[in-house]
Amino acid sequence: MIRKYVFGKMIETEAVVLQIQDEQLSQFPFFSTDEKSFSLKLEMSDNDKVYGLGEAVRGINKRGWLYKSKCSDDPSHTEDKNSLYGAHNFILLDGEVKFGLFIDYPGMITFDVGYSSYRELKITLEDFNCEIYVIEGESKLQIVKEFRRLIGTSYIAPRWAFGYGQSRWSYMNADEVRAIVSFHKENQLPLDSVYLDIDYMERYKDFTINQDAFPDFQEFVHEMKEQNIHLIPIIDAGVKIEDGYDIYEEGIRHDYFCKKENGEPFVAGVWPGRVHFPDMLHKDARKWFGRSYHFLLEKGIDGFWNDMNEPAIFYSEERLQQVFLQIQNYSNQNLDIQSFFSFKNLVETINNNPEDYKAFFHEMNGERIRHDQVHNLYGYMMTRAAGEAFLELQPEKRILLFSRASYIGMHRYGGIWTGDNMSWWSHLKLNIQMMPSLNMCGFLYSGADIGGFGGNVTEDLMLRWLAFGIFTPLLRNHSAMGTRKQELSEFEKLPVFRNLLQIRYGLLPYIYSEYMKSVLNHEMYMLPLSFVYEHDERAAQVEDQLMIGESIMIAPVYEQNARGRYVYLPETMKLIRMKSLLDKQYQVLEQGVHYLECELDEILIFLRPGKILPLSKGGMNMEEVDFNDLSFEVFGDRAYYKLYQDDGISKQYQAKEEWKNIVYENAVIITEK
Ligand code: MIG
């Protein structure tokens, strides 16, 4: 059951797709509301758990910390932070009362989830112009399902986007890309896509190509396609200010950029130096920006990643000038502790400065709105711009699209990647813990930079991260300039990497089927154990194992030098220990806790009783995977699976009646329509 409460007058976000009748505010359930401090309060019992918040730091159960919904360009995802790139205002309280809460509000929200006081959940907004949905249901999964129905069907990626993607900031020219592709071919390492970071552009200008690096880009895209490789270029939010640059000139001509108070376009510094921000919240500007992707689509490009769309601001022109002026006051001075730190602070607070987000404006449906009030919509609307344009330009085809910044609602247009993590073991764990929360909020096509973006990876970390990554829909190895290289060619244990990737391609019929079913049924593809074993208190304590779809559980190793780990089984399961698609060992394990060895070259998959895991024979890319030539892992005398299949690229999704029934009985598999 979904109930809607309207406080004041919300700035439209279009996060919700269902029409729901408003309820009386005086009947607002569970919480006490305080109109003066713009807050909602609820007393929790000691054992209450709080799930959700999508892209956020810390564990699966969010209790005990303070989170802020505020899309932030912050590459340091440490435990002490309160915000990451996304703003996902959905929480689920699981305790004596059980309900979901979605706060539709485009400004900043603070979720104090038992941080100030362990027993109190306090949610504070900047004003009380919002719409709040309270969702009740029988189980956590039921609540999530209702919520997802409310916000509409998640984005569906093309099937090839479930293959392995290789990325780095940046491959500087076509030959560097060719070298990766041939390395993968020569070494039988599967590969479906190579990502192009900012250097493919001409001096970081959106919708341009660096002609020296990629002399005939269209021909190159074609050459890669012949080898079944998709090139995925990045698009940045800021548009370079430069006379003669068509995108800049069009934006100025039509008045499509965000403005300062005085009506002039706002100037920020990002990659290309001075830029303007397209007003993604302005309908016509959005249409224009989206259509600009045509420049790459027409060259055969079929996937994009949208970056820097919090939007990230290195500096604003005004602030920069002020800082230069103020800094002069410090020269020739004897800097004592105070003056030294204020001097240092001047430069350190120059990027993403909160004041700058108050210095520019949007035009939404004829109304002028200050950016900070709608901050969390910017990345969403940039991605929506692209998504809507794709519908118009290539209506029949699925285009890969994911974004860094996001808000709920964006999940209908694209996926997300979780931004600039580090090559740290703790960030592998964060990746594991964040995935189910993202799924709750509708971001099913998502993943982290595998191996870590910043910092230097080691072979064991890469192996363990990949061993988890092969279960995430977006499977991309990405790393930053200046870090140790982390292409697979850099490592010694190539055969192990080959096997891990082969296992991914073997699992694809299952992964894709479960992903599609989750999208179409408004369910989760990666779940906390407690969402499947609803009343198992022990399962609710497990923060480092996940259910993947309906048949399996995983328990990744995420600690340095660990050669195994403790695993909790909520019920008897069949362990499939895989070294490769052909090397599998089985063991039935009773319900309870087990210590299991897991070497660097092994994947542990736990198959539930009565369930089936379909496997393909693998392949070097998605084209080579035969989705009809399947084998089946089965646990129990009778087992059952519903298999979803389609062509992976058109929008002719398979209707539920057509999903295949796979039945195992009397020691044989029967597949029926
Ligand atoms: O300020 O385009 O998160 O994936 O490689 C860094 C360069 C800008 C941030 C993205 C990262 C990308 C990088 N970008």
GROMACS .gro file of N, CA and C and ligand atoms in nm, residues 73 85 169 197-198 234 236 271 305 307-308 314 404 417 419-420 449 453 476 478-479, ligand 1:
model
   77
   73ASP      N    1   3.092   1.555  -0.583
   73ASP     CA    2   3.211   1.509  -0.654
   73ASP      C    3   3.321   1.497  -0.550
   85TYR      N    4   2.810   1.045  -0.489
   85TYR     CA    5   2.763   1.115  -0.610
   85TYR      C    6   2.611   1.115  -0.629
  169TRP      N    7   4.167   0.601  -1.773
  169TRP     CA    8   4.177   0.743  -1.804
  169TRP      C    9   4.320   0.769  -1.839
  197ASP      N   10   3.796   0.778  -2.244
  197ASP     CA   11   3.787   0.885  -2.144
  197ASP      C   12   3.816   1.019  -2.213
  198ILE      N   13   3.819   1.126  -2.136
  198ILE     CA   14   3.818   1.262  -2.193
  198ILE      C   15   3.916   1.294  -2.304
  234ILE      N   16   3.303   0.903  -2.310
  234ILE     CA   17   3.254   0.979  -2.194
  234ILE      C   18   3.195   1.111  -2.244
  236ASP      N   19   3.098   1.492  -2.070
  236ASP     CA   20   3.106   1.574  -1.949
  236ASP      C   21   2.995   1.679  -1.947
  271TRP      N   22   3.728   2.063  -1.684
  271TRP     CA   23   3.835   2.011  -1.769
  271TRP      C   24   3.888   2.106  -1.876
  305TRP      N   25   2.901   0.715  -2.116
  305TRP     CA   26   2.898   0.741  -1.970
  305TRP      C   27   2.904   0.890  -1.948
  307ASP      N   28   2.969   1.202  -1.716
  307ASP     CA   29   3.054   1.231  -1.600
  307ASP      C   30   3.041   1.376  -1.554
  308MET      N   31   3.093   1.402  -1.435
  308MET     CA   32   3.107   1.538  -1.380
  308MET      C   33   2.973   1.610  -1.370
  314PHE      N   34   3.546   2.291  -1.058
  314PHE     CA   35   3.683   2.313  -1.008
  314PHE      C   36   3.690   2.451  -0.943
  404ARG      N   37   2.735   0.936  -1.347
  404ARG     CA   38   2.797   0.941  -1.214
  404ARG      C   39   2.699   0.998  -1.113
  417TRP      N   40   2.764   0.422  -1.241
  417TRP     CA   41   2.881   0.361  -1.182
  417TRP      C   42   2.913   0.442  -1.058
  419GLY      N   43   3.166   0.584  -0.926
  419GLY     CA   44   3.263   0.693  -0.922
  419GLY      C   45   3.402   0.653  -0.876
  420ASP      N   46   3.474   0.754  -0.827
  420ASP     CA   47   3.618   0.739  -0.804
  420ASP      C   48   3.653   0.670  -0.673
  449ASP      N   49   3.415   0.078  -1.027
  449ASP     CA   50   3.540   0.064  -1.102
  449ASP      C   51   3.614  -0.056  -1.042
  453PHE      N   52   3.971   0.288  -0.880
  453PHE     CA   53   4.006   0.397  -0.972
  453PHE      C   54   4.138   0.462  -0.929
  476ARG      N   55   3.331  -0.345  -1.530
  476ARG     CA   56   3.428  -0.258  -1.596
  476ARG      C   57   3.550  -0.235  -1.509
  478HIS      N   58   3.838   0.000  -1.447
  478HIS     CA   59   3.870   0.140  -1.479
  478HIS      C   60   3.969   0.194  -1.376
  479SER      N   61   4.063   0.275  -1.422
  479SER     CA   62   4.161   0.331  -1.327
  479SER      C   63   4.204   0.469  -1.373
  674MIG     O1   64   3.798   1.466  -1.233
  674MIG     O2   65   3.742   1.187  -1.704
  674MIG     O3   66   3.481   0.965  -1.218
  674MIG     O4   67   3.593   0.790  -1.405
  674MIG     O5   68   3.816   0.878  -1.547
  674MIG     C1   69   3.810   1.341  -1.292
  674MIG     C2   70   3.838   1.161  -1.607
  674MIG     C3   71   3.715   1.329  -1.411
  674MIG     C4   72   3.605   1.144  -1.310
  674MIG     C5   73   3.545   1.012  -1.335
  674MIG     C6   74   3.650   0.915  -1.381
  674MIG     C7   75   3.715   0.967  -1.507
  674MIG     C8   76   3.775   1.106  -1.481
  674MIG     N1   77   3.669   1.194  -1.432
   0.00000   0.00000   0.00000
